[in-house]
CSV table of C-alpha atoms in Angstrom, one decimal:
chain,number,residue,atom,x,y,z
P,1,UNK,CA,-12.8,-81.3,17.0
P,2,UNK,CA,-13.0,-78.6,19.6
P,3,UNK,CA,-15.0,-78.8,22.5
P,4,UNK,CA,-18.1,-77.2,20.7
P,5,UNK,CA,-18.5,-80.4,18.8
P,6,UNK,CA,-18.2,-82.6,21.8
P,7,UNK,CA,-20.8,-80.5,23.8
P,8,UNK,CA,-23.3,-80.6,20.9
P,9,UNK,CA,-23.2,-84.3,20.7
P,10,UNK,CA,-23.2,-84.8,24.5
P,11,UNK,CA,-26.6,-82.9,24.5
P,12,UNK,CA,-27.8,-85.7,22.2
P,13,UNK,CA,-26.8,-88.5,24.4
P,14,UNK,CA,-24.2,-89.9,21.9
P,15,UNK,CA,-20.7,-88.8,23.4
P,16,UNK,CA,-19.3,-88.1,26.9
P,17,UNK,CA,-20.7,-86.3,29.7
P,18,UNK,CA,-21.7,-82.4,29.7
P,19,UNK,CA,-19.3,-80.8,31.9
P,20,UNK,CA,-21.1,-78.2,34.3
P,21,UNK,CA,-20.2,-74.2,33.6
P,22,UNK,CA,-19.2,-73.9,37.3
P,23,UNK,CA,-16.3,-76.5,36.6
P,24,UNK,CA,-14.8,-74.3,33.8
P,25,UNK,CA,-12.8,-71.3,35.0
P,26,UNK,CA,-10.0,-71.0,32.4
P,27,UNK,CA,-9.0,-67.5,31.5
P,28,UNK,CA,-8.2,-66.8,27.9
P,29,UNK,CA,-6.3,-63.8,26.1
P,30,UNK,CA,-7.9,-62.3,22.9
P,31,UNK,CA,-4.8,-63.5,21.0
P,32,UNK,CA,-5.8,-67.1,21.9
P,33,UNK,CA,-9.4,-66.5,20.9
P,34,UNK,CA,-8.3,-65.2,17.4
P,35,UNK,CA,-6.7,-68.7,16.7
P,36,UNK,CA,-9.9,-70.5,16.5
P,37,UNK,CA,-11.5,-69.3,13.3
P,38,UNK,CA,-12.8,-72.1,11.3
P,39,UNK,CA,-16.0,-74.3,11.6
P,40,UNK,CA,-14.0,-77.3,12.9
P,41,UNK,CA,-12.3,-75.1,15.4
P,42,UNK,CA,-14.4,-72.1,16.3
P,43,UNK,CA,-14.5,-70.0,19.5
P,44,UNK,CA,-16.7,-66.9,20.1
P,45,UNK,CA,-16.8,-64.3,22.8
P,46,UNK,CA,-20.2,-63.1,24.3
P,47,UNK,CA,-20.1,-60.5,27.1
P,48,UNK,CA,-16.4,-61.4,27.9
P,49,UNK,CA,-17.3,-65.2,28.2
P,50,UNK,CA,-15.7,-67.6,25.8
P,51,UNK,CA,-17.5,-70.1,24.0
P,52,UNK,CA,-16.4,-73.2,21.8
P,53,UNK,CA,-18.8,-73.7,19.0
P,54,UNK,CA,-16.6,-75.8,16.9
P,55,UNK,CA,-18.7,-78.1,14.6
P,56,UNK,CA,-22.0,-77.0,15.9
P,57,UNK,CA,-23.9,-77.2,12.6
P,58,UNK,CA,-27.0,-77.9,14.4
P,59,UNK,CA,-27.1,-74.2,15.5
P,60,UNK,CA,-30.7,-73.0,15.0
P,61,UNK,CA,-29.9,-70.1,12.9
P,62,UNK,CA,-27.3,-72.2,10.7
P,63,UNK,CA,-23.8,-71.9,9.6
P,64,UNK,CA,-23.9,-67.9,10.2
P,65,UNK,CA,-22.6,-69.0,13.8
P,66,UNK,CA,-19.1,-69.3,12.2
P,67,UNK,CA,-18.8,-65.9,10.6
P,68,UNK,CA,-17.8,-64.8,14.2
P,69,UNK,CA,-15.4,-67.8,14.8
P,70,UNK,CA,-12.6,-65.9,16.6
P,71,UNK,CA,-14.2,-62.9,17.2
P,72,UNK,CA,-16.5,-60.9,19.8
P,73,UNK,CA,-20.2,-61.9,18.9
P,74,UNK,CA,-22.0,-60.0,21.5
P,75,UNK,CA,-23.6,-57.4,19.4
P,76,UNK,CA,-24.7,-59.5,16.3
P,77,UNK,CA,-26.0,-62.2,18.7
P,78,UNK,CA,-28.4,-59.4,20.5
P,79,UNK,CA,-29.5,-58.3,16.6
P,80,UNK,CA,-30.3,-61.7,15.7
P,81,UNK,CA,-31.8,-63.4,19.0
P,82,UNK,CA,-34.9,-63.0,21.3
P,83,UNK,CA,-34.3,-62.4,24.8
P,84,UNK,CA,-33.1,-65.6,26.6
P,85,UNK,CA,-31.6,-67.2,23.7
P,86,UNK,CA,-28.1,-66.9,25.4
P,87,UNK,CA,-29.1,-69.9,27.8
P,88,UNK,CA,-28.7,-72.3,25.0
P,89,UNK,CA,-25.1,-71.2,25.0
P,90,UNK,CA,-24.2,-72.5,28.4
P,91,UNK,CA,-23.1,-75.9,27.1
P,92,UNK,CA,-20.4,-74.4,25.0
P,93,UNK,CA,-18.9,-72.1,27.7
P,94,UNK,CA,-15.2,-72.7,28.4
P,95,UNK,CA,-13.9,-70.0,30.3
P,96,UNK,CA,-13.6,-66.2,30.6
P,97,UNK,CA,-11.8,-63.8,28.3
P,98,UNK,CA,-9.3,-61.5,30.0
P,99,UNK,CA,-10.5,-58.0,29.1
P,100,UNK,CA,-7.2,-56.1,29.6
P,101,UNK,CA,-5.8,-58.6,26.8
P,102,UNK,CA,-8.1,-56.8,24.2
P,103,UNK,CA,-5.5,-54.1,23.3
P,104,UNK,CA,-7.4,-52.7,20.3
P,105,UNK,CA,-10.2,-51.3,22.6
P,106,UNK,CA,-9.4,-48.1,24.5
P,107,UNK,CA,-11.9,-46.5,27.1
P,108,UNK,CA,-13.6,-44.3,24.4
P,109,UNK,CA,-14.3,-47.6,22.4
P,110,UNK,CA,-15.7,-49.2,25.3
P,111,UNK,CA,-17.8,-46.3,26.3
P,112,UNK,CA,-19.0,-46.2,22.7
P,113,UNK,CA,-20.0,-49.8,22.8
P,114,UNK,CA,-21.9,-49.4,26.1
P,115,UNK,CA,-23.5,-46.5,24.4
P,116,UNK,CA,-25.0,-48.1,21.5
P,117,UNK,CA,-26.1,-51.3,23.8
P,118,UNK,CA,-27.7,-48.6,26.0
P,119,UNK,CA,-29.6,-47.5,22.9
P,120,UNK,CA,-30.8,-50.8,21.9
P,121,UNK,CA,-32.1,-51.2,25.4
P,122,UNK,CA,-33.9,-47.9,25.1
P,123,UNK,CA,-35.6,-49.0,21.8
P,124,UNK,CA,-36.8,-52.2,23.2
P,125,UNK,CA,-38.3,-50.3,26.1
P,126,UNK,CA,-39.9,-48.0,23.6
P,127,UNK,CA,-41.7,-50.9,21.9
P,128,UNK,CA,-39.8,-50.4,18.6
P,129,UNK,CA,-39.4,-54.2,18.2
P,130,UNK,CA,-43.2,-54.7,18.3
P,131,UNK,CA,-44.9,-55.0,14.9
P,132,UNK,CA,-48.2,-53.6,13.5
P,133,UNK,CA,-50.0,-56.8,12.2
P,134,UNK,CA,-52.7,-54.3,10.4
P,135,UNK,CA,-49.6,-52.7,8.3
P,136,UNK,CA,-48.4,-56.2,7.5
P,137,UNK,CA,-51.8,-57.3,6.7
P,138,UNK,CA,-52.2,-54.3,4.3
P,139,UNK,CA,-48.9,-55.1,2.5
P,140,UNK,CA,-49.7,-58.5,1.9
P,141,UNK,CA,-53.0,-57.6,0.5
P,142,UNK,CA,-51.5,-55.1,-1.8
P,143,UNK,CA,-48.7,-57.6,-3.0
P,144,UNK,CA,-51.5,-60.1,-4.0
P,145,UNK,CA,-53.4,-57.4,-5.6
P,146,UNK,CA,-50.5,-56.9,-7.8
P,147,UNK,CA,-50.1,-60.4,-8.6
P,148,UNK,CA,-53.9,-60.7,-9.6
P,149,UNK,CA,-53.6,-57.8,-11.8
P,150,UNK,CA,-50.7,-59.2,-13.7
P,151,UNK,CA,-52.7,-62.4,-13.9
P,152,UNK,CA,-55.7,-60.7,-15.2
P,153,UNK,CA,-53.7,-58.7,-17.7
P,154,UNK,CA,-52.8,-61.9,-19.5
P,155,UNK,CA,-55.9,-63.8,-19.1
P,156,UNK,CA,-58.4,-61.0,-20.3
P,157,UNK,CA,-56.3,-59.2,-23.0
P,158,UNK,CA,-54.7,-60.2,-26.4
P,159,UNK,CA,-52.6,-56.9,-26.6
P,160,UNK,CA,-48.8,-57.0,-26.6
P,161,UNK,CA,-48.3,-53.7,-24.7
P,162,UNK,CA,-50.6,-55.2,-21.9
P,163,UNK,CA,-48.9,-58.2,-21.8
P,164,UNK,CA,-45.4,-56.5,-21.5
P,165,UNK,CA,-46.7,-54.1,-18.8
P,166,UNK,CA,-48.0,-57.6,-16.9
P,167,UNK,CA,-44.5,-59.0,-17.0
P,168,UNK,CA,-43.1,-55.5,-15.8
P,169,UNK,CA,-45.8,-55.7,-13.1
P,170,UNK,CA,-45.0,-59.1,-12.2
P,171,UNK,CA,-41.2,-58.2,-11.7
P,172,UNK,CA,-42.4,-55.7,-9.4
P,173,UNK,CA,-44.4,-58.1,-7.5
P,174,UNK,CA,-41.7,-60.3,-7.2
P,175,UNK,CA,-39.2,-57.7,-5.8
P,176,UNK,CA,-42.0,-56.6,-3.4
P,177,UNK,CA,-42.4,-60.2,-2.3
P,178,UNK,CA,-38.6,-60.1,-1.7
P,179,UNK,CA,-39.2,-57.2,0.7
P,180,UNK,CA,-42.1,-59.1,2.6
P,181,UNK,CA,-40.1,-62.4,2.9
P,182,UNK,CA,-37.3,-60.6,4.0
P,183,UNK,CA,-39.3,-59.0,6.8
P,184,UNK,CA,-40.7,-62.4,7.8
P,185,UNK,CA,-37.8,-64.2,7.9
P,186,UNK,CA,-36.0,-61.6,10.0
P,187,UNK,CA,-38.8,-62.5,12.4
P,188,UNK,CA,-39.7,-58.7,12.3
P,189,UNK,CA,-43.6,-59.6,12.5
P,190,UNK,CA,-44.0,-62.6,14.6
P,191,UNK,CA,-42.5,-63.5,17.9
P,192,UNK,CA,-43.1,-67.3,17.2
P,193,UNK,CA,-40.3,-68.0,14.6
P,194,UNK,CA,-42.2,-70.7,13.0
P,195,UNK,CA,-44.9,-68.4,12.0
P,196,UNK,CA,-42.4,-66.2,10.2
P,197,UNK,CA,-40.7,-69.1,8.5
P,198,UNK,CA,-44.0,-70.4,7.0
P,199,UNK,CA,-44.7,-66.9,6.0
P,200,UNK,CA,-41.3,-67.0,4.4
P,201,UNK,CA,-41.9,-70.1,2.6
P,202,UNK,CA,-45.0,-68.7,1.2
P,203,UNK,CA,-43.6,-65.4,-0.1
P,204,UNK,CA,-40.4,-67.0,-0.9
P,205,UNK,CA,-40.6,-70.6,-2.3
P,206,UNK,CA,-44.2,-70.3,-3.7
P,207,UNK,CA,-44.5,-66.8,-5.1
P,208,UNK,CA,-40.9,-66.2,-5.9
P,209,UNK,CA,-39.3,-69.5,-6.6
P,210,UNK,CA,-36.7,-68.6,-3.8
P,211,UNK,CA,-35.6,-71.3,-1.3
P,212,UNK,CA,-36.2,-70.0,2.1
P,213,UNK,CA,-33.3,-71.7,3.4
P,214,UNK,CA,-30.9,-70.7,0.9
P,215,UNK,CA,-32.1,-67.0,1.5
P,216,UNK,CA,-31.6,-67.3,5.3
P,217,UNK,CA,-28.1,-69.1,4.8
P,218,UNK,CA,-26.9,-66.4,2.4
P,219,UNK,CA,-28.6,-63.3,4.0
P,220,UNK,CA,-28.1,-64.0,7.7
P,221,UNK,CA,-24.2,-64.6,6.7
P,222,UNK,CA,-24.4,-61.1,5.0
P,223,UNK,CA,-25.9,-59.3,8.0
P,224,UNK,CA,-23.2,-60.8,10.4
P,225,UNK,CA,-20.3,-59.6,8.1
P,226,UNK,CA,-21.3,-57.0,5.5
P,227,UNK,CA,-18.6,-56.4,3.0
P,228,UNK,CA,-16.0,-58.5,4.6
P,229,UNK,CA,-13.3,-60.6,2.9
P,230,UNK,CA,-12.7,-64.2,4.4
P,231,UNK,CA,-9.6,-64.2,6.5
P,232,UNK,CA,-8.7,-67.3,5.1
P,233,UNK,CA,-9.5,-70.0,2.4
P,234,UNK,CA,-10.6,-72.4,5.3
P,235,UNK,CA,-12.6,-69.7,7.4
P,236,UNK,CA,-16.4,-68.7,6.6
P,237,UNK,CA,-16.0,-65.1,8.0
P,238,UNK,CA,-16.7,-63.4,4.7
P,239,UNK,CA,-19.9,-61.8,3.1
P,240,UNK,CA,-21.5,-64.0,0.7
P,241,UNK,CA,-23.0,-60.9,-1.1
P,242,UNK,CA,-19.9,-59.7,-2.3
P,243,UNK,CA,-18.5,-63.1,-3.5
P,244,UNK,CA,-19.1,-62.0,-7.1
P,245,UNK,CA,-15.9,-62.9,-8.6
P,246,UNK,CA,-14.9,-63.4,-11.5
P,247,UNK,CA,-17.6,-61.0,-12.7
P,248,UNK,CA,-17.2,-58.2,-10.3
P,249,UNK,CA,-14.6,-57.1,-7.6
P,250,UNK,CA,-15.1,-54.8,-4.8
P,251,UNK,CA,-11.4,-54.2,-4.1
P,252,UNK,CA,-8.2,-54.7,-5.4
P,253,UNK,CA,-7.7,-57.9,-3.1
P,254,UNK,CA,-10.6,-59.4,-4.2
P,255,UNK,CA,-9.7,-58.7,-8.1
P,256,UNK,CA,-6.6,-60.4,-7.4
P,257,UNK,CA,-7.9,-63.6,-5.4
P,258,UNK,CA,-8.3,-65.8,-8.5
P,259,UNK,CA,-4.5,-65.8,-9.1
P,260,UNK,CA,-4.0,-68.6,-6.6
P,261,UNK,CA,-6.3,-70.8,-8.5
P,262,UNK,CA,-4.0,-70.6,-11.5
P,263,UNK,CA,-0.9,-72.5,-11.7
P,264,UNK,CA,1.2,-69.6,-13.1
P,265,UNK,CA,0.1,-67.4,-10.3
P,266,UNK,CA,-1.5,-64.9,-13.1
P,267,UNK,CA,-4.9,-63.5,-13.9
P,268,UNK,CA,-6.7,-65.5,-16.6
P,269,UNK,CA,-7.7,-63.5,-19.5
P,270,UNK,CA,-11.4,-63.5,-18.4
P,271,UNK,CA,-10.7,-62.0,-15.3
P,272,UNK,CA,-8.7,-59.3,-16.8
P,273,UNK,CA,-11.7,-58.5,-19.2
P,274,UNK,CA,-14.2,-58.7,-16.7
P,275,UNK,CA,-12.7,-56.6,-14.3
P,276,UNK,CA,-11.5,-54.2,-16.7
P,277,UNK,CA,-15.2,-53.5,-17.9
P,278,UNK,CA,-16.9,-54.2,-14.6
P,279,UNK,CA,-18.4,-50.7,-14.4
P,280,UNK,CA,-20.1,-51.3,-17.8
P,281,UNK,CA,-21.2,-54.7,-17.3
P,282,UNK,CA,-22.8,-54.0,-13.8
P,283,UNK,CA,-26.1,-53.4,-14.9
P,284,UNK,CA,-26.3,-56.1,-17.7
P,285,UNK,CA,-25.3,-58.6,-14.8
P,286,UNK,CA,-28.2,-57.4,-12.7
P,287,UNK,CA,-30.8,-58.3,-15.2
P,288,UNK,CA,-29.6,-61.8,-14.8
P,289,UNK,CA,-29.5,-61.8,-11.0
P,290,UNK,CA,-32.8,-63.4,-10.6
P,291,UNK,CA,-32.0,-66.4,-13.0
P,292,UNK,CA,-28.9,-66.9,-10.7
P,293,UNK,CA,-31.0,-67.1,-7.5
P,294,UNK,CA,-33.6,-69.3,-9.0
P,295,UNK,CA,-30.9,-71.8,-9.8
P,296,UNK,CA,-29.5,-71.8,-6.4
P,297,UNK,CA,-32.7,-72.0,-4.8
P,298,UNK,CA,-33.8,-74.9,-6.9
P,299,UNK,CA,-30.5,-76.9,-6.0
P,300,UNK,CA,-31.0,-76.1,-2.3
P,301,UNK,CA,-34.3,-77.4,-2.2
P,302,UNK,CA,-33.9,-80.5,-4.1
P,303,UNK,CA,-30.3,-81.3,-2.6
P,304,UNK,CA,-28.6,-80.9,-5.8
P,305,UNK,CA,-25.7,-78.5,-4.6
P,306,UNK,CA,-25.2,-75.4,-2.5
P,307,UNK,CA,-23.8,-71.9,-3.4
P,308,UNK,CA,-21.3,-71.5,-0.9
P,309,UNK,CA,-19.0,-73.8,1.2
P,310,UNK,CA,-20.9,-72.5,4.3
P,311,UNK,CA,-24.3,-73.6,2.6
P,312,UNK,CA,-22.8,-77.1,1.7
P,313,UNK,CA,-21.8,-77.7,5.2
P,314,UNK,CA,-25.2,-76.6,6.5
P,315,UNK,CA,-27.0,-78.8,4.1
P,316,UNK,CA,-24.6,-82.1,4.8
P,317,UNK,CA,-24.8,-81.6,8.6
P,318,UNK,CA,-28.3,-80.1,9.1
P,319,UNK,CA,-30.4,-80.5,6.0
P,320,UNK,CA,-33.5,-78.4,4.9
P,321,UNK,CA,-35.5,-77.3,8.2
P,322,UNK,CA,-38.8,-77.7,6.0
P,323,UNK,CA,-37.6,-80.0,3.1
P,324,UNK,CA,-41.4,-81.0,2.1
P,325,UNK,CA,-42.8,-77.5,2.3
P,326,UNK,CA,-39.9,-76.1,0.4
P,327,UNK,CA,-39.9,-78.8,-2.5
P,328,UNK,CA,-44.0,-78.2,-2.8
P,329,UNK,CA,-43.6,-74.5,-2.7
P,330,UNK,CA,-41.1,-74.2,-5.4
P,331,UNK,CA,-42.7,-76.8,-7.7
P,332,UNK,CA,-46.1,-75.1,-7.6
P,333,UNK,CA,-44.4,-71.7,-8.4
P,334,UNK,CA,-43.0,-73.1,-11.5
P,335,UNK,CA,-46.6,-74.6,-11.9
P,336,UNK,CA,-48.4,-71.3,-11.9
P,337,UNK,CA,-45.4,-69.5,-13.7
P,338,UNK,CA,-45.6,-71.8,-16.5
P,339,UNK,CA,-49.3,-71.4,-16.9
P,340,UNK,CA,-49.1,-67.7,-16.6
P,341,UNK,CA,-45.8,-67.4,-19.2
P,342,UNK,CA,-47.8,-69.5,-21.9
P,343,UNK,CA,-50.8,-67.3,-21.6
P,344,UNK,CA,-52.5,-70.3,-20.2
P,345,UNK,CA,-51.4,-72.5,-23.1
P,346,UNK,CA,-52.3,-69.9,-25.8
P,347,UNK,CA,-49.1,-68.4,-26.7
P,348,UNK,CA,-46.2,-69.6,-28.9
P,349,UNK,CA,-42.8,-70.7,-27.4
P,350,UNK,CA,-41.0,-67.4,-28.5
P,351,UNK,CA,-43.8,-65.2,-26.9
P,352,UNK,CA,-43.8,-67.4,-23.8
P,353,UNK,CA,-40.0,-66.8,-23.4
P,354,UNK,CA,-40.5,-62.9,-24.1
P,355,UNK,CA,-42.9,-62.8,-21.3
P,356,UNK,CA,-40.9,-64.7,-18.8
P,357,UNK,CA,-37.6,-63.2,-19.4
P,358,UNK,CA,-39.3,-59.5,-19.3
P,359,UNK,CA,-40.7,-60.5,-15.8
P,360,UNK,CA,-37.5,-62.2,-14.6
P,361,UNK,CA,-34.9,-59.8,-15.9
P,362,UNK,CA,-36.9,-56.6,-14.7
P,363,UNK,CA,-37.3,-58.4,-11.0
P,364,UNK,CA,-33.5,-59.0,-10.9
P,365,UNK,CA,-32.8,-55.5,-11.9
P,366,UNK,CA,-35.2,-54.0,-9.5
P,367,UNK,CA,-34.1,-56.2,-6.5
P,368,UNK,CA,-30.4,-55.9,-7.1
P,369,UNK,CA,-30.7,-52.1,-7.7
P,370,UNK,CA,-31.7,-51.7,-4.1
P,371,UNK,CA,-29.1,-54.4,-2.8
P,372,UNK,CA,-26.4,-52.6,-4.7
P,373,UNK,CA,-27.3,-49.2,-3.3
P,374,UNK,CA,-27.2,-50.7,0.1
P,375,UNK,CA,-23.9,-51.6,0.4
P,376,UNK,CA,-22.0,-51.6,-3.1
P,377,UNK,CA,-19.3,-49.0,-3.2
P,378,UNK,CA,-19.2,-48.4,0.6
P,379,UNK,CA,-16.3,-49.6,2.8
P,380,UNK,CA,-14.9,-53.2,2.5
P,381,UNK,CA,-12.4,-55.0,5.1
P,382,UNK,CA,-10.8,-58.0,5.8
P,383,UNK,CA,-12.1,-60.1,8.5
P,384,UNK,CA,-9.2,-60.0,10.6
P,385,UNK,CA,-9.4,-56.1,10.5
P,386,UNK,CA,-12.9,-55.5,11.1
P,387,UNK,CA,-14.2,-52.6,13.3
P,388,UNK,CA,-16.6,-52.9,16.0
P,389,UNK,CA,-20.3,-54.1,15.1
P,390,UNK,CA,-21.7,-50.5,15.0
P,391,UNK,CA,-19.1,-49.0,12.6
P,392,UNK,CA,-19.0,-52.3,10.6
P,393,UNK,CA,-22.6,-52.0,9.9
P,394,UNK,CA,-22.6,-48.2,9.3
P,395,UNK,CA,-19.4,-47.7,7.3
P,396,UNK,CA,-20.5,-50.6,5.0
P,397,UNK,CA,-23.9,-49.5,4.3
P,398,UNK,CA,-25.8,-46.8,2.4
P,399,UNK,CA,-29.2,-45.1,3.1
P,400,UNK,CA,-31.4,-44.1,0.0
P,401,UNK,CA,-33.5,-40.7,0.0
P,402,UNK,CA,-35.5,-39.0,-2.5
P,403,UNK,CA,-33.6,-36.9,-5.1
P,404,UNK,CA,-33.0,-36.0,-8.5
P,405,UNK,CA,-37.0,-35.9,-9.4
P,406,UNK,CA,-37.6,-39.2,-7.4
P,407,UNK,CA,-39.9,-38.5,-4.6
P,408,UNK,CA,-39.3,-39.9,-1.1
P,409,UNK,CA,-42.8,-41.8,-1.1
P,410,UNK,CA,-41.7,-43.8,-4.1
P,411,UNK,CA,-38.1,-44.5,-2.6
P,412,UNK,CA,-40.0,-45.6,0.7
P,413,UNK,CA,-42.4,-47.9,-1.4
P,414,UNK,CA,-40.0,-49.2,-4.0
P,415,UNK,CA,-37.0,-50.1,-1.3
P,416,UNK,CA,-39.3,-51.8,1.1
P,417,UNK,CA,-37.8,-50.5,4.1
P,418,UNK,CA,-34.3,-51.1,3.0
P,419,UNK,CA,-34.2,-47.4,2.3
P,420,UNK,CA,-33.1,-47.3,5.8
P,421,UNK,CA,-30.5,-49.7,5.3
P,422,UNK,CA,-28.1,-48.5,7.8
P,423,UNK,CA,-30.8,-48.7,10.6
P,424,UNK,CA,-32.0,-52.0,9.4
P,425,UNK,CA,-28.4,-53.6,9.7
P,426,UNK,CA,-28.1,-52.3,13.3
P,427,UNK,CA,-31.5,-53.6,14.2
P,428,UNK,CA,-32.5,-56.2,11.7
P,429,UNK,CA,-35.5,-57.6,13.9
P,430,UNK,CA,-37.0,-54.1,13.9
P,431,UNK,CA,-40.2,-54.2,11.8
P,432,UNK,CA,-40.6,-51.9,8.9
P,433,UNK,CA,-43.4,-50.0,10.6
P,434,UNK,CA,-40.9,-48.6,13.0
P,435,UNK,CA,-37.6,-48.1,11.1
P,436,UNK,CA,-38.4,-44.6,10.2
P,437,UNK,CA,-38.8,-43.6,13.9
P,438,UNK,CA,-35.6,-45.5,14.8
P,439,UNK,CA,-33.7,-43.6,12.1
P,440,UNK,CA,-33.7,-40.4,13.8
P,441,UNK,CA,-31.9,-41.9,16.8
P,442,UNK,CA,-29.6,-43.6,15.2
P,443,UNK,CA,-28.5,-40.7,12.9
P,444,UNK,CA,-28.4,-38.5,16.2
P,445,UNK,CA,-26.3,-41.2,18.0
P,446,UNK,CA,-23.8,-41.3,15.0
P,447,UNK,CA,-23.5,-37.5,15.0
P,448,UNK,CA,-22.6,-37.6,18.9
P,449,UNK,CA,-20.2,-40.0,18.5
P,450,UNK,CA,-18.6,-39.0,15.2
P,451,UNK,CA,-19.2,-42.0,13.2
P,452,UNK,CA,-19.8,-41.6,9.5
P,453,UNK,CA,-23.5,-42.1,8.3
P,454,UNK,CA,-23.9,-42.1,4.6
P,455,UNK,CA,-27.1,-41.3,2.5
P,456,UNK,CA,-27.6,-40.7,-1.2
P,457,UNK,CA,-30.5,-40.6,-3.5
P,458,UNK,CA,-30.9,-43.4,-6.2
P,459,UNK,CA,-29.0,-41.6,-8.9
P,460,UNK,CA,-26.2,-40.3,-6.9
P,461,UNK,CA,-25.9,-43.8,-5.2
P,462,UNK,CA,-25.8,-45.6,-8.5
P,463,UNK,CA,-23.0,-43.2,-9.6
P,464,UNK,CA,-20.9,-43.9,-6.5
P,465,UNK,CA,-21.5,-47.7,-7.3
P,466,UNK,CA,-20.1,-47.4,-10.7
P,467,UNK,CA,-17.5,-44.8,-9.9
P,468,UNK,CA,-16.2,-47.5,-7.0
P,469,UNK,CA,-16.2,-50.3,-9.5
P,470,UNK,CA,-14.1,-47.9,-12.0
P,471,UNK,CA,-11.8,-47.1,-9.6
P,472,UNK,CA,-11.2,-51.0,-8.5
P,473,UNK,CA,-10.8,-51.6,-12.4
P,474,UNK,CA,-8.1,-48.6,-12.7
P,475,UNK,CA,-6.2,-49.9,-9.7
P,476,UNK,CA,-6.1,-53.5,-10.6
P,477,UNK,CA,-4.9,-52.7,-14.2
P,478,UNK,CA,-2.3,-50.3,-12.7
P,479,UNK,CA,-1.2,-53.2,-10.0
P,480,UNK,CA,-1.1,-55.8,-12.9
P,481,UNK,CA,1.3,-53.8,-15.3
P,482,UNK,CA,3.8,-53.4,-12.2
P,483,UNK,CA,3.6,-56.9,-11.1
P,484,UNK,CA,3.9,-58.2,-14.7
P,485,UNK,CA,5.7,-55.6,-16.7
P,486,UNK,CA,6.2,-57.6,-19.7
P,487,UNK,CA,2.6,-57.7,-20.6
């Protein structure tokens, strides 16, 4: 166990004395830091100071801390934390980084990093991280009106078309709930994080059936390392949102990743066919996305399993943050959903299933379409060769604009602020009501420093995603024939 595990225990009075910061004057090279990349041996760097957070599963934000094991967390720390949070890191301090040992950064890179940190400071001074409570009151009220309308369409009508329309509206309602829960759980709305968590339980567990903690573990990890592959089987520095094998592969490396699971070192028949036709199966898979998320959420809330190794460790070592509220919220979700899906007890089993799956599959499509446009088909990196924070967030992310007959106002509403996905990834705690203002400053900064900044409308973006999937398929098949020519 590393010193982080000892420090964490020491603060709880169970093991060893706490060593004072002044007693630690060790100097470490970047190469030494890079050796400590697993949860049980995790070093991180913050402003050229080295911290040993090994086994720190009590981290308030959960297992996301380990996504930057063996790396510099300065900018992702600023993106996720309130001012003053760094004081909690003092007990994990073990020494200083030797700046000259970071050979992959030249002076221009250091100037670039200073530039975007100065931009963040400017945005703070401009009040861009202060939310409009009136705006969010309106968004919450509008969402509830969608839900009440969907319920009324079932309760007051016996018409099939009205019921189908109700199911589709419910699917849209769930999608919009996703954006609201997202904003609250990123702590964009309230400075007091508990209030954001409780709002997240309402819009997540109760209204959507999604576990708050399942979402936070998965989504915070994604934000920290978007479109990254794990550096090793033991590390947890990869993006859980692109962990889609064996159904979808976003790079050749990922397409071939299941070979090591087979004794003969070859791809299974299922993997071959899944990757070959993934551009065709992409949208059918999206239709089923909500079912998968409901399953993972239920398992998380009731302690029946975890979707990733990172989530498993978090649950084993830390447990649910709000165990009772999560269980009650999801149970009540299924109660009201059962009543609505059965027409309040008036419909047949087949009719009830039709309503439920129309709502569930449409919502999965509506949600995943925005997620997919945000990142799929963009750059994918190995965790060991990740670029700096700004370039990682910008090059792995796509903004969505109006076009091909889809007006901008619809994109703004449908995407719930994530049409500015690049800007959101750079400043995840910035409230939705300010993100459009921030966009112009970010765009200008990227142009000034020559950083690629990609935008596409919903049609072109979808074509880009499908084209990328097809290119991975083609590359996979060509490589498979070269490696196994007898096939």
